Coordinates of C-alpha atoms and ligand atoms in Angstrom, one line a residue:
Chain A
M158 CA 17.3 -3.1 24.5
L159 CA 18.6 0.5 24.7
H160 CA 16.4 3.2 23.2
L161 CA 16.9 6.9 22.7
P162 CA 14.7 9.1 24.9
V163 CA 11.5 10.3 23.1
L164 CA 11.9 13.9 21.9
K165 CA 8.9 16.0 22.4
S166 CA 8.3 18.5 19.7
K167 CA 5.6 20.5 21.5
D168 CA 7.9 23.4 22.3
R169 CA 8.8 24.0 18.7
D170 CA 6.7 26.3 16.6
F171 CA 5.2 25.3 13.3
Q172 CA 6.6 27.5 10.6
L173 CA 5.3 27.3 7.1
A174 CA 7.9 27.7 4.4
E175 CA 7.1 30.9 2.5
N176 CA 7.8 29.1 -0.8
P177 CA 6.9 25.4 -0.6
P178 CA 9.9 23.4 -1.8
T179 CA 7.8 21.3 -4.1
E180 CA 5.7 22.1 -7.1
D181 CA 1.9 22.5 -6.8
H182 CA 0.5 19.6 -8.6
H183 CA -2.9 21.3 -8.7
E184 CA -1.5 24.0 -11.0
A185 CA 0.4 21.5 -13.1
L186 CA -2.7 19.4 -13.7
L187 CA -4.9 22.4 -14.6
E188 CA -2.3 23.6 -17.0
L189 CA -2.3 20.2 -18.7
E190 CA -6.0 20.2 -18.8
K191 CA -6.0 23.6 -20.5
D192 CA -3.7 22.2 -23.2
G193 CA -6.2 19.4 -23.8
E194 CA -3.8 16.7 -22.5
I195 CA -5.8 15.4 -19.6
I196 CA -9.1 15.6 -17.8
V197 CA -9.0 16.7 -14.2
Q198 CA -11.7 15.2 -12.1
R199 CA -12.8 17.8 -9.5
V200 CA -14.3 17.3 -6.1
T201 CA -17.8 18.4 -6.9
G202 CA -19.8 17.5 -3.8
P203 CA -19.3 18.9 -0.3
Y204 CA -15.7 18.7 0.9
I205 CA -13.5 19.5 4.0
E206 CA -10.3 21.5 3.6
V207 CA -7.2 20.2 5.3
Q208 CA -3.6 21.4 5.2
T209 CA -0.7 19.4 3.8
K210 CA 3.0 19.2 4.6
F211 CA 4.0 22.4 3.0
G212 CA 0.9 24.4 3.9
R213 CA -1.1 23.8 0.8
T214 CA -4.8 23.1 1.0
K215 CA -6.3 19.7 0.2
K216 CA -10.0 19.0 -0.4
I217 CA -11.3 15.9 1.2
P218 CA -14.7 14.9 -0.4
V219 CA -17.3 14.1 2.2
E220 CA -19.5 11.9 0.1
K221 CA -20.1 10.6 -3.4
T222 CA -16.9 8.7 -3.1
W223 CA -15.7 5.9 -5.3
H224 CA -14.0 3.4 -3.1
H225 CA -10.8 2.1 -4.5
K226 CA -10.5 -1.0 -2.4
S227 CA -7.3 -2.7 -1.2
C228 CA -6.5 -6.3 -2.1
G229 CA -4.7 -7.0 1.2
Q230 CA -7.5 -5.5 3.2
C231 CA -10.5 -7.1 1.5
G232 CA -8.6 -10.4 1.2
H233 CA -7.0 -10.9 4.6
I234 CA -8.4 -8.2 7.0
P235 CA -11.8 -7.6 5.5
G236 CA -13.1 -5.8 8.6
Y237 CA -10.8 -3.0 7.7
S238 CA -12.7 -2.2 4.5
T239 CA -16.1 -3.1 6.0
S240 CA -15.5 -0.5 8.7
I241 CA -14.8 2.2 6.1
F242 CA -18.1 1.4 4.4
W243 CA -19.9 1.1 7.7
L244 CA -18.7 4.6 8.7
N245 CA -20.1 6.1 5.5
R246 CA -23.4 4.4 6.0
A247 CA -23.7 5.3 9.7
L248 CA -23.0 9.0 8.8
G249 CA -25.7 8.7 6.0
L250 CA -23.3 9.4 3.2
D251 CA -23.6 8.3 -0.4
Y252 CA -20.7 6.1 -1.8
L253 CA -20.0 3.6 -4.5
D254 CA -18.3 0.2 -4.0
P255 CA -17.3 -0.5 -7.7
K256 CA -16.9 -3.8 -9.5
D257 CA -14.8 -2.3 -12.3
Q258 CA -11.8 -1.7 -10.1
T259 CA -8.6 -3.6 -10.2
S260 CA -5.9 -3.5 -7.5
C261 CA -3.2 -0.9 -8.2
T262 CA -0.8 -3.8 -8.7
A263 CA 1.9 -1.8 -6.8
W264 CA 2.4 -4.4 -4.1
N265 CA 3.6 -6.8 -6.9
Y266 CA 5.6 -4.0 -8.6
Y267 CA 7.5 -3.0 -5.4
A268 CA 8.0 -6.7 -4.7
S269 CA 9.1 -8.2 -8.0
A270 CA 9.6 -5.3 -10.5
T271 CA 7.8 -7.4 -13.1
S272 CA 6.1 -4.3 -14.5
N273 CA 7.1 -0.8 -15.7
P274 CA 5.9 2.8 -15.4
A275 CA 3.7 2.7 -18.5
A276 CA 1.8 -0.4 -17.3
Q277 CA 1.6 1.0 -13.7
A278 CA 0.3 4.4 -15.0
A279 CA -2.3 2.7 -17.3
V280 CA -3.6 0.6 -14.4
A281 CA -3.9 3.7 -12.3
I282 CA -5.6 5.8 -14.9
R283 CA -8.0 2.9 -15.9
N284 CA -9.2 3.0 -12.3
F285 CA -9.4 6.8 -12.2
A286 CA -11.3 6.9 -15.5
S287 CA -13.8 4.3 -14.2
A288 CA -14.4 6.5 -11.2
Y289 CA -14.8 9.6 -13.4
E290 CA -17.4 7.9 -15.6
T291 CA -19.6 7.5 -12.5
G292 CA -19.3 11.0 -11.2
Y293 CA -18.1 9.7 -7.9
F294 CA -14.7 10.8 -6.6
P295 CA -12.0 8.2 -6.0
I296 CA -10.9 7.5 -2.4
I297 CA -8.0 5.1 -2.0
H298 CA -8.2 2.5 0.8
C299 CA -4.5 1.3 0.6
A300 CA -1.5 3.5 1.4
T301 CA 0.5 1.5 -1.2
S302 CA -2.0 2.5 -3.9
F303 CA -2.1 6.0 -2.5
G304 CA 1.7 6.3 -2.6
H305 CA 2.0 4.7 -6.0
Y306 CA -0.7 6.8 -7.5
K307 CA 1.1 10.0 -6.3
E308 CA 4.2 8.6 -8.1
V309 CA 2.2 8.0 -11.2
R310 CA 0.7 11.5 -11.1
Q311 CA 4.2 13.0 -10.8
Q312 CA 5.5 10.9 -13.8
L313 CA 2.5 11.8 -15.9
I314 CA 2.9 15.5 -15.2
H315 CA 6.6 15.5 -16.1
H316 CA 6.7 13.2 -19.1
P317 CA 4.8 14.0 -22.2
E318 CA 5.9 10.7 -23.9
L319 CA 4.4 8.7 -21.0
R320 CA 1.1 10.7 -21.3
A321 CA 1.0 10.0 -25.0
Q322 CA 1.5 6.3 -24.4
V323 CA -1.0 6.0 -21.6
R324 CA -3.6 8.1 -23.6
K325 CA -3.2 5.7 -26.5
I326 CA -3.6 2.6 -24.3
L327 CA -6.7 4.1 -22.6
A328 CA -8.2 5.0 -25.9
R329 CA -8.0 1.4 -26.9
L330 CA -10.0 0.6 -23.7
G331 CA -12.5 3.4 -24.6
K332 CA -11.3 5.5 -21.7
K333 CA -9.8 8.9 -21.2
L334 CA -6.7 10.1 -19.4
V335 CA -8.3 11.3 -16.2
I336 CA -6.4 12.4 -13.1
P337 CA -8.3 13.5 -9.9
E338 CA -7.4 16.9 -8.6
E339 CA -6.6 15.3 -5.2
I340 CA -5.4 11.8 -4.5
V341 CA -7.2 11.1 -1.3
H342 CA -6.4 8.3 1.2
Y343 CA -9.4 6.9 3.2
S344 CA -7.6 7.8 6.4
E345 CA -7.7 11.4 5.4
W346 CA -11.5 11.1 5.1
V347 CA -11.6 9.6 8.6
Y348 CA -9.4 12.5 9.8
A349 CA -11.6 15.1 8.1
M350 CA -14.7 13.5 9.5
R351 CA -13.3 13.0 13.0
D352 CA -15.5 15.6 14.7
R353 CA -18.7 14.2 13.2
I354 CA -17.5 10.7 14.2
A355 CA -16.8 12.0 17.8
E356 CA -20.3 13.5 17.9
R357 CA -21.7 10.1 17.5
Q358 CA -19.3 8.3 19.8
V359 CA -21.0 5.9 22.1
I360 CA -18.0 4.0 23.5
D361 CA -15.8 5.9 26.0
M362 CA -12.1 5.6 25.1
S363 CA -10.7 8.1 27.5
H364 CA -8.9 5.5 29.6
I365 CA -7.3 3.9 26.5
T366 CA -3.7 4.5 25.5
A367 CA -2.7 3.9 21.9
T368 CA 0.5 4.2 19.8
V369 CA 0.3 5.2 16.2
H370 CA 2.2 3.9 13.2
P371 CA 2.0 6.2 10.1
A372 CA 2.5 4.3 6.9
C373 CA 5.7 4.9 4.9
H374 CA 4.0 5.3 1.6
Y375 CA 1.6 7.8 3.1
H376 CA 4.0 10.3 4.5
K377 CA 7.5 9.5 3.1
L378 CA 6.8 8.6 -0.6
I379 CA 5.9 12.0 -2.2
E380 CA 5.6 13.6 1.2
E381 CA 3.7 16.7 -0.2
D382 CA 0.2 15.2 0.0
A383 CA 0.2 14.1 3.6
I384 CA -1.9 16.0 6.2
Y385 CA -0.1 18.1 8.8
T386 CA -1.5 20.5 11.4
P387 CA 0.1 22.6 14.2
E388 CA -2.3 20.9 16.7
V389 CA -0.6 17.5 16.2
Y390 CA 3.1 17.3 17.2
G391 CA 3.4 21.0 16.2
A392 CA 3.2 19.8 12.6
Q393 CA 6.6 18.1 13.0
R394 CA 5.0 14.9 11.8
T395 CA 1.8 13.9 10.1
A396 CA -1.5 14.4 11.9
I397 CA -3.0 11.3 10.3
I398 CA -4.5 8.8 12.8
T399 CA -3.3 10.9 15.8
G400 CA -5.9 13.6 15.0
V401 CA -8.7 11.0 14.9
L402 CA -7.6 9.3 18.2
N403 CA -7.4 12.7 19.9
A404 CA -10.9 13.5 18.8
L405 CA -12.1 10.2 20.2
G406 CA -10.4 11.0 23.6
V407 CA -7.8 8.3 23.2
N408 CA -4.5 9.0 24.9
V409 CA -1.9 8.9 22.1
A410 CA 1.5 7.8 23.4
D411 CA 4.8 8.5 21.6
Y412 CA 7.7 6.1 21.1
S413 CA 11.1 6.5 19.7
T414 CA 10.9 4.3 16.5
W415 CA 7.7 6.0 15.2
F416 CA 9.4 6.8 11.9
D417 CA 10.6 3.3 11.3
C418 CA 8.6 1.2 8.7
C419 CA 6.6 -1.9 9.9
G420 CA 8.8 -4.4 8.1
F421 CA 6.3 -5.3 5.4
G422 CA 8.9 -5.1 2.6
F423 CA 6.4 -6.1 -0.1
R424 CA 8.4 -9.2 -1.2
H425 CA 9.6 -9.9 2.3
I426 CA 6.1 -10.4 3.8
L427 CA 5.4 -13.0 1.1
V428 CA 8.7 -14.8 0.6
S429 CA 11.2 -13.6 3.2
R430 CA 9.1 -13.3 6.3
D431 CA 11.9 -13.8 8.8
F432 CA 12.9 -10.1 8.1
S433 CA 9.3 -8.8 8.4
R434 CA 8.8 -10.7 11.7
S435 CA 12.1 -9.6 13.2
F436 CA 11.6 -6.0 12.2
A437 CA 8.0 -5.7 13.3
V438 CA 8.6 -7.2 16.6
Q439 CA 12.0 -5.8 17.5
R440 CA 11.8 -2.3 16.1
K441 CA 8.1 -1.6 16.5
I442 CA 6.0 -3.8 18.9
E443 CA 8.6 -4.3 21.6
V444 CA 9.6 -0.6 21.6
M445 CA 5.9 0.5 21.8
I446 CA 5.3 -1.9 24.8
E447 CA 8.6 -0.9 26.6
E448 CA 8.2 2.8 26.1
A449 CA 4.4 3.4 26.1
N450 CA 2.7 0.2 27.3
P451 CA -0.3 1.0 25.1
D452 CA -3.7 -0.9 25.0
L453 CA -3.5 -1.1 21.2
T454 CA -1.6 0.3 18.3
V455 CA -3.4 2.0 15.4
T456 CA -2.3 2.3 11.8
H457 CA -3.8 3.1 8.4
D458 CA -2.5 0.7 5.9
T459 CA -2.9 -2.8 4.7
G460 CA 0.7 -3.8 5.0
C461 CA 1.2 -2.2 8.4
V462 CA -1.8 -3.9 10.0
T463 CA -0.8 -7.2 8.5
T464 CA 2.8 -7.1 9.5
L465 CA 2.4 -5.7 12.9
D466 CA -0.4 -8.0 13.8
Q467 CA 0.6 -11.3 12.2
S468 CA 4.3 -11.1 13.2
Q469 CA 3.5 -11.2 16.9
F470 CA 2.7 -14.9 16.9
A471 CA 6.2 -15.9 16.1
G472 CA 7.5 -13.2 18.4
K473 CA 5.7 -14.9 21.3
A474 CA 7.2 -18.2 20.5
H475 CA 10.6 -16.5 20.8
G476 CA 9.7 -15.0 24.2
K477 CA 9.5 -11.4 22.9
K478 CA 7.4 -8.7 24.4
V479 CA 4.3 -8.9 22.3
G480 CA 0.5 -9.1 22.6
L481 CA -0.4 -5.7 21.4
P482 CA -3.7 -5.5 19.5
V483 CA -3.4 -3.9 16.0
M484 CA -6.3 -2.1 14.4
A485 CA -6.9 0.3 11.6
D486 CA -8.1 3.8 12.4
S487 CA -11.4 3.0 10.5
Q488 CA -12.0 0.1 12.9
V489 CA -11.3 2.2 16.0
A490 CA -13.6 5.0 14.7
A491 CA -16.4 2.5 13.8
L492 CA -16.0 0.8 17.2
A493 CA -16.3 4.1 19.0
M494 CA -19.6 4.7 17.1
G495 CA -20.9 1.4 18.3
A496 CA -20.1 -1.0 15.4
H497 CA -20.1 -4.7 16.1
P498 CA -16.6 -6.1 16.8
Y499 CA -17.2 -9.2 14.7
K500 CA -20.0 -8.5 12.3
V501 CA -18.5 -5.2 11.2
L502 CA -14.9 -5.0 12.4
Q503 CA -14.4 -8.7 11.7
L504 CA -11.8 -9.0 14.4
H505 CA -11.6 -12.8 14.1
W506 CA -9.5 -12.2 11.0
H507 CA -6.9 -10.5 13.2
N508 CA -4.2 -12.5 14.9
T509 CA -3.1 -10.9 18.1
D510 CA -5.6 -11.3 20.9
N511 CA -7.7 -8.1 21.3
K512 CA -10.2 -9.3 23.9
A513 CA -8.6 -7.5 26.8
F514 CA -8.8 -4.2 24.9
L515 CA -12.4 -4.8 23.9
E516 CA -13.4 -5.7 27.5
K517 CA -11.6 -2.6 28.8
I518 CA -13.9 -0.4 26.6
G519 CA -16.9 -2.3 27.9
I520 CA -17.6 -4.8 25.1
D521 CA -18.7 -8.2 26.2
T522 CA -16.6 -10.4 23.8
E523 CA -18.3 -13.6 24.6
K524 CA -21.8 -12.2 24.0
T525 CA -20.7 -10.4 20.7
W526 CA -18.9 -13.5 19.4
A527 CA -22.0 -15.5 20.1
E528 CA -24.1 -13.0 18.2
F529 CA -21.7 -13.3 15.2
E530 CA -21.8 -17.1 15.4
A531 CA -25.6 -17.0 15.5
S532 CA -25.6 -15.0 12.2
V533 CA -23.2 -17.3 10.6
Q534 CA -25.4 -20.3 11.6
R535 CA -28.1 -18.8 9.5
L536 CA -25.7 -19.0 6.5
K537 CA -24.7 -22.5 7.4
D538 CA -28.2 -23.8 7.7
G539 CA -29.2 -22.2 4.4
S540 CA -31.8 -19.8 5.8
K541 CA -29.7 -17.0 4.4
Q542 CA -27.1 -16.9 1.6
Y543 CA -25.3 -13.7 2.7
L544 CA -25.4 -11.3 5.5
T545 CA -26.4 -7.8 4.5
W546 CA -25.9 -4.3 6.0
E547 CA -29.3 -4.7 7.6
D548 CA -28.1 -7.9 9.3
V549 CA -25.0 -6.3 10.9
G550 CA -26.7 -3.2 12.2
Chain B
M255 CA 27.0 -14.4 4.4
G256 CA 28.0 -10.8 3.9
L257 CA 27.7 -8.9 0.7
D258 CA 30.8 -9.5 -1.5
L259 CA 31.7 -6.3 -3.2
S260 CA 34.9 -7.5 -4.8
Y261 CA 35.4 -6.6 -8.4
N262 CA 36.2 -10.1 -9.5
K263 CA 33.0 -11.7 -8.4
Y264 CA 31.4 -11.1 -11.8
S265 CA 34.6 -11.0 -13.8
S266 CA 33.2 -13.3 -16.4
V267 CA 30.7 -10.6 -17.4
S268 CA 32.3 -8.1 -19.7
L269 CA 32.6 -4.5 -18.7
E270 CA 30.6 -3.6 -21.9
E271 CA 27.7 -5.6 -20.7
K272 CA 27.8 -4.0 -17.2
E273 CA 28.0 -0.6 -18.8
R274 CA 25.1 -1.4 -21.1
L275 CA 22.9 -2.3 -18.1
F276 CA 24.0 0.8 -16.2
E277 CA 23.1 2.9 -19.2
E278 CA 19.6 1.3 -19.1
V279 CA 19.3 2.3 -15.5
K280 CA 20.4 5.9 -16.2
S281 CA 18.1 6.2 -19.2
D282 CA 15.0 5.6 -17.0
M283 CA 13.0 8.8 -16.7
R284 CA 12.9 8.4 -12.9
Y285 CA 16.7 8.3 -12.7
Q286 CA 16.8 11.7 -14.4
D287 CA 13.8 13.0 -12.5
H288 CA 14.9 12.5 -8.9
A289 CA 16.6 9.2 -8.1
L290 CA 20.0 10.7 -7.9
Y291 CA 21.6 14.1 -7.6
G292 CA 24.9 13.0 -6.2
C293 CA 25.7 11.8 -2.7
Y294 CA 27.0 13.5 0.5
E295 CA 28.0 10.1 1.8
C296 CA 26.2 11.2 5.0
G297 CA 24.5 7.8 5.7
I298 CA 21.2 9.4 6.7
C299 CA 19.5 6.9 4.3
V300 CA 21.2 4.0 6.1
A301 CA 20.0 5.2 9.5
A302 CA 16.4 5.3 8.2
C303 CA 16.7 2.0 6.3
P304 CA 15.0 -1.1 7.8
S305 CA 16.8 -3.5 5.5
A306 CA 20.2 -2.1 6.5
R307 CA 19.4 -3.3 10.1
F308 CA 18.9 -6.9 9.2
Y309 CA 20.9 -7.4 6.0
D310 CA 24.4 -6.6 4.8
F311 CA 22.7 -3.9 2.7
S312 CA 23.2 -0.1 2.3
P313 CA 21.3 2.4 0.2
R314 CA 24.4 4.7 0.6
V315 CA 26.6 2.2 -1.2
I316 CA 24.1 2.0 -4.0
A317 CA 23.7 5.7 -4.3
Q318 CA 27.5 6.2 -4.3
A319 CA 28.1 3.5 -6.9
A320 CA 25.6 5.2 -9.1
A321 CA 27.0 8.7 -8.4
R322 CA 30.6 7.5 -9.2
E323 CA 29.3 5.8 -12.4
D324 CA 30.9 2.6 -11.2
A325 CA 29.3 0.1 -13.7
D326 CA 31.2 -2.8 -12.3
L327 CA 30.0 -2.3 -8.7
M328 CA 26.5 -1.4 -9.9
Y329 CA 26.4 -4.8 -11.6
T330 CA 27.3 -6.5 -8.4
L331 CA 24.7 -4.6 -6.5
M332 CA 22.1 -5.2 -9.1
N333 CA 22.6 -8.9 -8.6
D334 CA 23.4 -9.3 -5.0
S335 CA 21.8 -6.4 -3.1
V336 CA 18.7 -4.8 -4.6
W337 CA 16.4 -7.6 -3.6
D338 CA 17.0 -7.0 0.1
C339 CA 15.4 -3.5 -0.1
S340 CA 11.9 -3.2 1.5
Q341 CA 10.8 -0.4 -0.8
C342 CA 9.6 1.6 2.1
F343 CA 11.2 4.9 0.8
S344 CA 12.4 5.9 4.3
C345 CA 15.6 6.9 2.4
D346 CA 13.6 9.7 0.7
R347 CA 14.6 11.8 3.7
C348 CA 18.0 12.1 2.0
P349 CA 19.3 15.7 2.4
R350 CA 20.5 15.6 -1.2
H351 CA 16.9 14.7 -2.3
N352 CA 18.0 11.4 -3.7
S353 CA 15.7 8.5 -3.7
P354 CA 17.9 5.4 -3.3
G355 CA 14.6 3.4 -3.1
T356 CA 13.7 4.6 -6.6
L357 CA 17.1 3.8 -7.8
I358 CA 16.7 0.3 -6.6
T359 CA 13.2 0.0 -8.2
I360 CA 14.9 0.9 -11.5
M361 CA 17.8 -1.5 -11.0
R362 CA 15.4 -4.3 -10.2
E363 CA 13.4 -3.6 -13.3
V364 CA 16.5 -3.6 -15.5
A365 CA 17.6 -6.9 -13.9
V366 CA 14.2 -8.5 -14.6
R367 CA 14.0 -7.1 -18.2
N368 CA 17.4 -8.6 -18.9
G369 CA 16.6 -11.9 -17.3
L370 CA 19.5 -11.8 -14.9
Q371 CA 20.0 -15.2 -13.2
T372 CA 19.8 -13.5 -9.7
A373 CA 16.5 -11.9 -10.6
R374 CA 15.1 -15.2 -11.7
K375 CA 16.3 -16.7 -8.4
A376 CA 14.8 -13.8 -6.4
L377 CA 11.4 -14.4 -8.0
E378 CA 11.5 -18.2 -7.4
G379 CA 8.5 -19.0 -5.3
Y380 CA 6.9 -15.6 -6.2
G381 CA 5.4 -16.8 -9.5
R382 CA 2.0 -17.6 -8.0
I383 CA 1.7 -14.0 -6.7
I384 CA 2.5 -12.6 -10.1
Y385 CA 0.0 -15.1 -11.6
K386 CA -2.7 -13.9 -9.2
I387 CA -2.3 -10.2 -9.8
M388 CA -1.9 -10.4 -13.5
S389 CA -4.7 -12.9 -14.2
T390 CA -7.3 -11.9 -11.6
G391 CA -6.8 -8.2 -10.9
T392 CA -6.3 -8.5 -7.2
Q393 CA -2.9 -9.4 -5.8
V394 CA -3.8 -11.5 -2.7
S395 CA -6.9 -13.5 -2.1
P396 CA -8.7 -14.9 0.9
D397 CA -8.0 -18.5 -0.3
M398 CA -4.2 -17.9 0.0
L399 CA -4.7 -18.0 3.8
Q400 CA -3.7 -21.6 4.2
P401 CA -1.9 -22.9 7.3
N402 CA 0.9 -24.5 5.2
A403 CA 1.5 -21.2 3.5
F404 CA 1.7 -19.1 6.7
P405 CA 2.8 -21.5 9.5
D406 CA 4.4 -18.6 11.3
W407 CA 1.1 -16.8 11.6
G408 CA -0.3 -19.4 14.0
G409 CA -3.5 -21.3 14.4
H410 CA -5.9 -18.6 13.4
V411 CA -5.0 -19.0 9.7
G412 CA -6.4 -22.5 10.0
D413 CA -9.6 -21.2 11.5
I414 CA -9.9 -18.8 8.6
A415 CA -9.2 -21.5 6.0
E416 CA -11.8 -23.8 7.6
N417 CA -14.5 -21.2 7.8
L418 CA -13.5 -19.3 4.6
D419 CA -16.7 -19.7 2.5
V420 CA -19.1 -18.9 5.3
W421 CA -17.0 -16.0 6.8
R422 CA -16.8 -14.5 3.3
R423 CA -20.6 -14.7 2.9
A424 CA -20.9 -13.0 6.3
L425 CA -19.3 -9.9 5.0
P426 CA -21.9 -7.2 4.4
P427 CA -20.4 -5.6 1.2
E428 CA -21.7 -7.7 -1.7
T429 CA -18.4 -7.2 -3.6
M430 CA -16.5 -9.1 -0.9
H431 CA -18.2 -12.5 -0.9
T432 CA -15.4 -13.8 -3.2
T433 CA -12.7 -16.3 -2.1
E434 CA -10.4 -16.5 -5.1
T435 CA -10.1 -12.7 -5.5
S436 CA -10.3 -10.1 -2.8
W437 CA -13.4 -8.5 -4.4
Y438 CA -15.5 -9.1 -7.4
V439 CA -13.8 -7.8 -10.6
S440 CA -16.0 -7.7 -13.7
E441 CA -15.1 -9.6 -16.8
K442 CA -14.8 -6.4 -18.9
T443 CA -12.3 -5.0 -16.3
L444 CA -10.2 -8.1 -16.5
I445 CA -10.0 -7.9 -20.3
E446 CA -8.9 -4.3 -20.0
L447 CA -6.2 -5.3 -17.5
Y448 CA -4.9 -8.0 -19.8
L449 CA -4.8 -5.5 -22.7
I450 CA -2.7 -3.3 -20.5
W451 CA -0.2 -6.1 -19.7
H452 CA 0.2 -6.9 -23.4
M453 CA 0.4 -3.3 -24.7
T454 CA 3.1 -2.2 -22.2
G455 CA 5.6 -5.0 -22.6
V456 CA 4.9 -6.6 -19.2
M457 CA 4.3 -10.0 -20.8
D458 CA 7.7 -9.8 -22.4
M459 CA 9.3 -9.1 -19.0
I460 CA 7.6 -12.2 -17.5
K461 CA 8.9 -14.3 -20.4
E462 CA 12.4 -13.2 -19.6
V463 CA 12.3 -14.3 -16.0
D464 CA 9.8 -17.2 -15.9
E465 CA 8.8 -18.9 -19.2
G466 CA 6.5 -21.4 -17.5
L467 CA 4.5 -18.6 -15.8
F468 CA 4.4 -16.8 -19.1
D469 CA 2.9 -19.8 -20.9
I470 CA 0.2 -20.2 -18.2
L471 CA -0.7 -16.5 -18.3
V472 CA -0.9 -16.5 -22.1
D473 CA -3.3 -19.5 -21.9
V474 CA -5.5 -17.9 -19.3
M475 CA -5.6 -14.6 -21.1
E476 CA -5.9 -15.7 -24.7
E477 CA -9.2 -17.4 -24.2
R478 CA -10.8 -14.4 -22.5
L479 CA -9.3 -12.0 -25.0
E480 CA -10.4 -14.0 -28.0
E481 CA -13.9 -14.3 -26.6
A482 CA -14.0 -10.6 -26.2
G483 CA -12.9 -10.1 -29.8
Y484 CA -9.3 -9.1 -29.3
D485 CA -7.2 -11.3 -31.6
D486 CA -4.5 -8.7 -31.9
V487 CA -3.2 -7.5 -28.6
T488 CA 0.0 -5.9 -29.9
F489 CA 0.3 -2.2 -30.3
Ligands
SF4_821 S1 13.4 2.0 0.2 FE1 15.0 0.3 0.4 S2 16.9 1.4 0.6 FE2 15.3 2.9 1.0 S3 15.1 2.9 3.3 FE3 13.6 1.5 2.4 S4 14.6 -0.5 2.5 FE4 16.2 1.0 2.7
SF4_822 S1 21.1 10.2 2.6 FE1 21.5 10.8 0.4 S2 23.4 12.0 0.5 FE2 23.3 10.8 2.4 S3 24.4 8.9 2.0 FE3 22.3 8.5 1.5 S4 22.0 8.9 -0.6 FE4 23.9 9.9 0.0

């Protein structure tokens, strides 16, 4: 396969536009609040400031976070979510894992269109209102939810009739129309916390090379909110994930199809997987291997981990260049801080073999798997019903 | 087979009907907000588009048909093209600030709302997913990981299915011990979700494309809603 040479952007200077080309949603939200139309949930606890695409400042809450979970993560790659929670606990931070949260339902919406903007906005605001009632600030685990909630925010800002409709629906549920001042993706929290994570790093990763896949709905769909910094690719592309890997000492390798999506396709991954498999293998995994030969690839979304990881099995059967472990940034960060690869990262739910990578960073996979199996045995023989955080270290 | 853009493919459908559907697309708030400002015909959207690489599919053709107000062609595309889109929004890098992906979302929605045969067909085999999200509040669930559902994902799906209950109980967050949903969703939250589906016309959309699914959903929801004291779920 012929690929274009990778263009390095390091020689280009980062120039902030004097007048950002997009509206400032913060101002728009405060205006609506002043008019009594909405409630803006503010970041009240400690926060870290980061810079977004057009140079605006975004507040990333450090703790007192309300974790808006992802159905694809919790359901099929649970170690993704478990690692996010583990990081919070290991850093001694207060968080909430709510039971009154629904999925954003956007996976279904993008796949089947069996919904509409009013329903989608009501689902989003019901979740936001639930977070607001607890005083904890929402942090969104899934990039699909993150992207969709940005769309919902934009629609609510611009359409009084939609606001009126959603307010009426929410009133019926006994809830208010609440929009948080920032829509925060968990990977932004990992990024903001990268130095604290690196301070506690116990696993050396300086001999590891990784490629990065930024999720489409993170940096393409309502591009305004994504994190950019001159230190990463001269701010020519988002700093997400790469900034974390840099802090952990991982060598981040570039590849020419970095902007391509993963092939998830929403409906395709469920009912037309031939497309997802072909795209993931031919446009992403093979290109990464040919151009960068990495030890693993790191991404930050449910769909991307799923598609890039699961598609490699069929690729192997077709004699494609595959065999590249796929992990979320939260998993890599937790691993660096000493989290257990099976009890916390739950790597047995992943498909592509990751043992060579684990061994390369000094983890004894046989021993750690045996430890996991011993814990599971306690569940099987009835001496315990569930494993708890105390059990997984 | 390639995409047939000939004008006589849907000649049995009147131009008035095609225009009515196009008007429905254009009246969507997102169309007026940012979906289409015109088109340079530059093809940047196509270069970025994953679906264009593997299907006879082009966001440029869709943007142009809309920009030219070609209701006939829009009808063909609404039937034969829109379901190939991956909804990745890579096409948002359009220099004209169009969002062909958003245009496609709207077209799909109009196709579903009007019960187009091609939309029904596109959603065949998808009903169980709609059922899952609408009735349980989480879209996918651990128990969906069955080898016969994902044969192309290899043997590890079988390992997960075999160990599902115990591996779920081995997860430290207590919300994630579930197998039929991705996490525990409270009863009150489910009722609220059902009310949203009813109050926003989503149930009517489902009825248009899959009456069997609609009946099952009504059954499941009715009982819970009645128990919670909601006899009237209309607005
Ligand atoms: S949203 Fe659809 S049309 Fe746009 S780039 Fe993605 S697949 Fe192509
Ligand atoms: S990128 Fe925009 S202007 Fe160019 S062909 Fe696509 S829709 Fe038209």
